[in-house]
XYZ file of C-alpha atoms in Angstrom:
356
model
C 159.922 0.829 -94.472
C 162.465 -2.027 -94.315
C 161.507 -4.770 -96.766
C 162.553 -8.283 -95.289
C 164.942 -9.744 -97.650
C 165.117 -13.578 -97.852
C 168.317 -15.343 -96.647
C 170.748 -16.104 -99.402
C 170.158 -19.774 -100.561
C 166.649 -19.955 -99.076
C 165.275 -20.553 -102.668
C 167.582 -23.412 -102.931
C 166.822 -24.888 -99.682
C 162.833 -24.601 -100.541
C 163.502 -26.309 -103.705
C 165.612 -29.090 -102.326
C 162.958 -29.808 -99.476
C 160.065 -30.231 -102.205
C 162.346 -32.396 -104.258
C 163.221 -34.743 -101.165
C 159.602 -34.776 -100.185
C 158.661 -35.475 -103.816
C 161.122 -38.013 -103.861
C 160.008 -39.892 -100.568
C 156.456 -39.829 -102.053
C 157.461 -41.540 -105.101
C 159.479 -44.138 -103.419
C 156.325 -44.491 -100.928
C 154.205 -45.345 -103.914
C 156.595 -47.489 -105.798
C 157.193 -49.423 -102.550
C 153.440 -49.971 -102.117
C 152.952 -51.005 -105.913
C 155.665 -53.431 -105.799
C 154.315 -55.102 -102.880
C 150.687 -55.104 -104.038
C 152.045 -56.740 -107.065
C 153.836 -59.445 -105.093
C 150.879 -59.979 -102.908
C 148.404 -60.428 -105.649
C 151.434 -63.134 -107.312
C 151.237 -64.683 -104.089
C 147.743 -64.822 -103.844
C 147.159 -66.025 -107.222
C 149.739 -68.705 -107.001
C 147.856 -70.054 -103.279
C 144.366 -68.980 -104.408
C 142.694 -71.882 -102.565
C 144.842 -71.909 -99.286
C 144.464 -67.987 -99.323
C 140.871 -68.455 -99.501
C 140.340 -70.693 -96.863
C 142.525 -68.765 -94.454
C 140.284 -65.892 -95.394
C 137.178 -67.626 -94.536
C 138.806 -68.856 -91.242
C 139.890 -65.149 -90.780
C 136.664 -64.077 -91.019
C 135.156 -66.697 -88.570
C 137.418 -66.097 -86.261
C 136.598 -61.960 -86.223
C 133.219 -63.060 -85.558
C 134.084 -65.589 -83.148
C 136.339 -62.895 -80.915
C 134.104 -60.324 -81.710
C 131.146 -62.289 -80.165
C 133.130 -63.328 -77.161
C 134.306 -59.222 -76.640
C 130.811 -58.082 -76.880
C 129.481 -60.072 -74.329
C 132.367 -59.800 -71.999
C 131.972 -56.058 -72.364
C 127.871 -56.454 -71.628
C 127.761 -58.986 -69.253
C 130.966 -59.407 -67.587
C 133.457 -62.358 -67.273
C 136.751 -63.287 -69.302
C 136.826 -63.344 -72.928
C 138.089 -66.726 -73.048
C 135.124 -68.224 -71.222
C 132.772 -66.557 -73.440
C 134.744 -67.705 -76.332
C 134.517 -70.944 -75.259
C 130.869 -71.157 -74.699
C 130.366 -69.603 -77.857
C 132.213 -72.323 -79.721
C 130.466 -75.252 -77.844
C 126.986 -73.707 -78.764
C 128.151 -73.691 -82.211
C 129.261 -77.109 -82.383
C 126.331 -78.120 -80.450
C 124.048 -76.368 -83.001
C 125.783 -77.889 -85.700
C 125.735 -81.526 -84.153
C 121.842 -80.747 -83.719
C 121.521 -79.905 -87.152
C 123.713 -82.517 -88.952
C 122.711 -85.732 -86.630
C 118.900 -84.436 -85.803
C 117.690 -82.125 -88.557
C 120.100 -83.543 -91.220
C 118.301 -86.872 -92.057
C 114.988 -84.695 -92.323
C 116.466 -82.310 -94.461
C 118.088 -84.914 -96.758
C 114.897 -86.571 -97.009
C 113.265 -83.432 -98.032
C 116.141 -82.497 -100.614
C 115.600 -86.064 -101.963
C 112.191 -85.267 -102.529
C 112.744 -81.866 -104.118
C 115.191 -84.010 -106.451
C 112.185 -86.318 -107.384
C 109.725 -83.397 -107.876
C 112.305 -81.884 -110.416
C 112.542 -85.327 -112.562
C 108.935 -85.363 -112.649
C 108.671 -81.803 -113.381
C 110.970 -82.549 -116.152
C 108.935 -85.377 -117.451
C 105.634 -83.710 -117.316
C 106.915 -80.660 -119.178
C 108.135 -82.781 -121.790
C 104.678 -84.455 -122.374
C 103.080 -80.950 -122.614
C 105.480 -79.350 -124.364
C 108.007 -81.713 -125.959
C 106.592 -81.757 -129.287
C 107.155 -78.026 -129.848
C 110.243 -77.333 -132.260
C 111.657 -74.464 -130.001
C 111.490 -76.695 -126.679
C 112.750 -79.502 -127.730
C 116.704 -79.197 -127.530
C 116.273 -77.704 -123.865
C 113.380 -80.250 -122.530
C 115.182 -82.974 -124.107
C 118.214 -82.552 -122.109
C 116.408 -81.735 -118.824
C 114.227 -84.729 -119.019
C 117.624 -86.888 -119.922
C 119.246 -85.249 -116.967
C 116.899 -85.679 -114.260
C 114.911 -88.524 -115.330
C 117.667 -91.111 -115.882
C 118.390 -91.284 -112.283
C 120.923 -94.191 -112.972
C 123.008 -92.449 -115.242
C 126.563 -92.676 -114.566
C 125.503 -93.422 -110.858
C 128.787 -94.937 -109.909
C 130.836 -92.031 -111.202
C 128.541 -89.637 -109.551
C 128.611 -91.552 -106.250
C 132.597 -91.585 -106.198
C 132.851 -87.944 -107.487
C 130.464 -86.906 -104.710
C 131.980 -88.982 -102.027
C 135.382 -87.447 -103.000
C 134.180 -83.908 -103.243
C 132.438 -84.326 -99.749
C 135.223 -85.925 -97.954
C 137.556 -82.931 -99.554
C 135.029 -80.356 -98.487
C 134.404 -81.658 -94.861
C 138.630 -82.068 -94.381
C 138.470 -78.113 -95.809
C 135.668 -77.080 -93.357
C 137.540 -78.866 -90.251
C 140.879 -76.916 -91.155
C 139.040 -73.829 -91.453
C 137.335 -74.302 -88.178
C 140.305 -75.244 -86.281
C 142.113 -72.271 -88.005
C 139.338 -69.765 -86.976
C 139.460 -71.149 -83.421
C 143.067 -70.144 -82.854
C 142.759 -67.189 -84.944
C 139.761 -66.310 -82.463
C 141.855 -67.473 -79.013
C 145.004 -64.915 -79.664
C 144.182 -62.759 -82.301
C 147.083 -60.341 -80.986
C 149.635 -63.188 -81.922
C 148.982 -62.907 -85.567
C 148.444 -59.136 -85.742
C 151.786 -58.588 -84.055
C 153.577 -61.100 -86.302
C 152.140 -59.505 -89.418
C 153.280 -55.870 -88.087
C 156.680 -57.185 -87.669
C 157.188 -58.295 -91.221
C 156.689 -54.426 -91.850
C 159.233 -51.587 -91.597
C 159.181 -50.165 -88.131
C 157.725 -47.005 -89.212
C 154.909 -48.950 -90.980
C 153.957 -51.244 -88.011
C 151.415 -48.877 -86.294
C 149.466 -48.325 -89.167
C 149.646 -52.184 -90.125
C 147.867 -52.801 -86.825
C 145.291 -50.057 -87.187
C 144.701 -51.296 -90.884
C 144.382 -54.899 -89.708
C 141.778 -53.922 -86.778
C 139.672 -51.820 -89.203
C 139.153 -54.599 -91.639
C 138.280 -56.963 -88.710
C 135.821 -54.442 -87.661
C 134.168 -54.125 -91.238
C 134.201 -57.789 -91.500
C 132.257 -58.142 -88.366
C 129.773 -55.570 -89.287
C 129.674 -56.725 -92.643
C 128.677 -60.531 -91.619
C 126.142 -59.106 -88.720
C 124.254 -57.349 -91.628
C 124.433 -60.019 -94.327
C 123.031 -62.670 -91.377
C 120.243 -60.462 -90.504
C 119.477 -60.078 -94.175
C 119.281 -63.636 -94.734
C 117.096 -63.917 -91.713
C 114.609 -61.527 -92.933
C 114.739 -62.993 -96.469
C 114.203 -66.543 -95.201
C 111.241 -65.821 -92.794
C 109.253 -63.572 -95.390
C 109.772 -66.333 -98.061
C 108.931 -69.477 -95.605
C 105.506 -67.321 -94.430
C 104.871 -66.587 -98.308
C 105.372 -70.137 -99.679
C 103.334 -71.510 -96.639
C 100.229 -69.339 -97.150
C 100.348 -70.219 -101.234
C 100.602 -74.017 -100.435
C 103.930 -74.932 -102.041
C 105.334 -78.193 -100.637
C 108.678 -78.242 -98.568
C 108.048 -74.581 -97.843
C 110.296 -74.721 -94.547
C 113.260 -76.211 -96.800
C 112.763 -74.011 -100.121
C 112.794 -70.842 -97.540
C 115.738 -72.190 -95.884
C 117.437 -72.867 -99.392
C 116.704 -69.135 -100.400
C 118.017 -67.751 -97.050
C 121.534 -69.633 -97.344
C 121.602 -68.596 -101.208
C 121.223 -64.788 -100.120
C 124.499 -65.138 -98.447
C 125.615 -64.302 -102.021
C 123.967 -60.859 -102.934
C 122.220 -60.626 -106.345
C 123.223 -63.840 -107.820
C 122.206 -65.905 -104.727
C 118.924 -64.329 -104.813
C 118.007 -65.411 -108.126
C 119.387 -69.240 -107.692
C 117.471 -69.736 -104.528
C 114.181 -69.041 -106.370
C 114.784 -71.284 -108.840
C 113.976 -74.636 -106.411
C 110.769 -72.912 -105.237
C 109.399 -72.002 -108.531
C 110.011 -75.442 -110.088
C 108.625 -77.249 -107.125
C 105.529 -74.912 -107.285
C 105.232 -75.498 -111.162
C 104.126 -79.056 -110.216
C 101.295 -77.967 -108.298
C 99.961 -75.775 -111.370
C 101.182 -72.812 -113.244
C 99.081 -70.586 -111.078
C 101.158 -71.888 -108.042
C 104.461 -71.280 -109.704
C 103.203 -67.887 -110.882
C 102.410 -66.885 -107.502
C 105.809 -68.079 -105.994
C 107.837 -66.013 -108.916
C 105.754 -62.959 -107.770
C 106.421 -63.670 -104.054
C 110.134 -63.751 -104.597
C 109.866 -60.871 -106.628
C 108.462 -58.926 -103.825
C 110.461 -60.382 -101.048
C 113.324 -59.144 -103.257
C 112.304 -55.932 -103.837
C 111.777 -55.264 -100.117
C 114.970 -56.856 -99.388
C 116.773 -54.448 -101.995
C 114.814 -51.392 -101.577
C 113.714 -51.451 -97.593
C 115.496 -54.146 -95.699
C 119.021 -54.026 -96.890
C 119.600 -50.132 -96.815
C 118.168 -50.227 -93.311
C 120.617 -52.910 -92.361
C 123.543 -51.168 -94.133
C 122.886 -47.836 -92.483
C 124.282 -49.271 -88.970
C 126.577 -52.177 -90.588
C 128.513 -51.944 -93.899
C 127.488 -50.738 -97.273
C 128.894 -51.901 -100.438
C 128.258 -50.462 -104.297
C 126.180 -52.875 -106.312
C 128.148 -52.874 -109.204
C 131.498 -53.447 -107.063
C 130.035 -56.536 -105.363
C 128.512 -57.861 -109.022
C 131.929 -57.417 -110.577
C 133.675 -58.940 -107.567
C 131.539 -62.256 -107.686
C 131.858 -62.420 -111.292
C 135.835 -62.088 -111.252
C 136.040 -64.457 -108.164
C 133.502 -66.937 -109.138
C 135.219 -67.289 -112.726
C 138.666 -67.627 -111.362
C 138.290 -69.667 -108.440
C 135.112 -71.011 -108.409
C 132.175 -71.700 -105.857
C 134.405 -70.632 -103.062
C 135.511 -67.478 -104.756
C 131.967 -66.858 -105.260
C 130.817 -67.215 -101.855
C 133.677 -65.147 -100.288
C 133.647 -62.391 -103.005
C 131.470 -59.715 -101.056
C 133.440 -60.324 -97.562
C 136.840 -60.167 -99.811
C 135.520 -56.975 -101.414
C 134.459 -55.243 -98.046
C 138.116 -56.023 -96.678
C 139.584 -54.673 -99.759
C 137.743 -51.504 -99.839
C 139.300 -50.953 -96.473
C 142.544 -51.904 -97.070
C 142.696 -49.370 -100.142
C 141.038 -46.616 -98.138
C 143.772 -47.614 -94.904
C 146.865 -47.837 -97.031
C 146.509 -46.016 -100.451
C 144.442 -43.164 -99.499
C 145.242 -42.289 -96.055
C 148.990 -43.492 -96.090
C 150.086 -43.042 -99.573
C 147.993 -40.381 -100.669
C 147.900 -38.708 -97.238
C 143.900 -37.878 -97.474
C 142.161 -38.671 -94.274
C 138.932 -37.625 -96.036
C-alpha cells in the first residue's frame, strides 16, 4: 500500500495562503472601520443637512415605490404614475392647509384655551396644598398669562415657522428629484467605491430603500389604527374636539413609544376639564388602545413589514433626540431601520462573510 506523500513545500504554501487570507480580511476590516469613522464624523459635522437629506431620501423612496407598484399592477409608465402621485399629494396638502387648516387651527386654539383654564381651575382646587404649589404655580403662570413675552414668542414662532417651511420645501423638492431618477444617485454613490465593492454597494442601497418603504407602510397603518380607535373612543366618551385629539394621537404615534405617551397628554387634560371621571375614562382608553397596538396591531403589521427591537428603538430615539433635537427624534426609527440593514449587508455579509 502506497501512502501519498505531500509534495515538498506544500505546508509552507498552505501557511502562506492562510496568512494572505488573514491579511486580506484584516485589511478589509480596517478599511471598513476607517470608512465608518469618517462617515460618522461627516454626519456629525453636517447633522442638520444629513437629516434633511435622509428625510428627503425616505420620502423619495416612498414616492418611487408607490409609482413602481402602480405601474406593475395597473400598467403604464412609472414617470406618469409618479407625476400623478406628486400632484395628488400636493392637492391633499393644499386642501389640508387652506381648507382644513383654519378649522384645525381654531380647534388647537380652543385646546390651548382649555388648557389655560384647566391650569387656573386646578390652582383654585389644589393650589393651597404645599406639595403641589411649585408645579401648579408654574403651570398657572405659563398657561394663564397669555400676554407673557408675546412679542418675543410671536417673533420666535414666525422665524421658526419660516425656517421650517423652507426646510420642508427643500426636502420635498429633493425627494421629488430622488424619485424621478434614483438610478442616477445610486450609480453615483457606487462609483465612489472601489470597483469590487460597487455591486454590493448598489445591492445595499436597494435593500435599505426596500426596508424604508416597508417600515413606513407599517408605521402608517399603525398610525391609522391608533387614530381611528382613539377617535371612536373619545367620541363615545364625549370628550370635546375628539377628531382633532385623535389626529394628534395618530401623528404623535409616528414616533414609537415616546410619541404614544405624548399624544395622550392633550386628550387627558381636555377631558379633565369635563370632570375627573371623564379624564379617567380617557386615560383608560389610551391605555387600552396602546395595549392593543403594542400586543396585537403592531405585531400583525410587523410580520409583513419591518420589525425592530424595542430597546434598540428607544435607545435610538434617546440618542438622536438628545443630539439633534426634534428632527432627530422623529427620524430616529427609520434611521435605525436603515442602519440595521446597512450593518447586515456591509458588516455581516461583506466583512464577516456570514450570509445567515
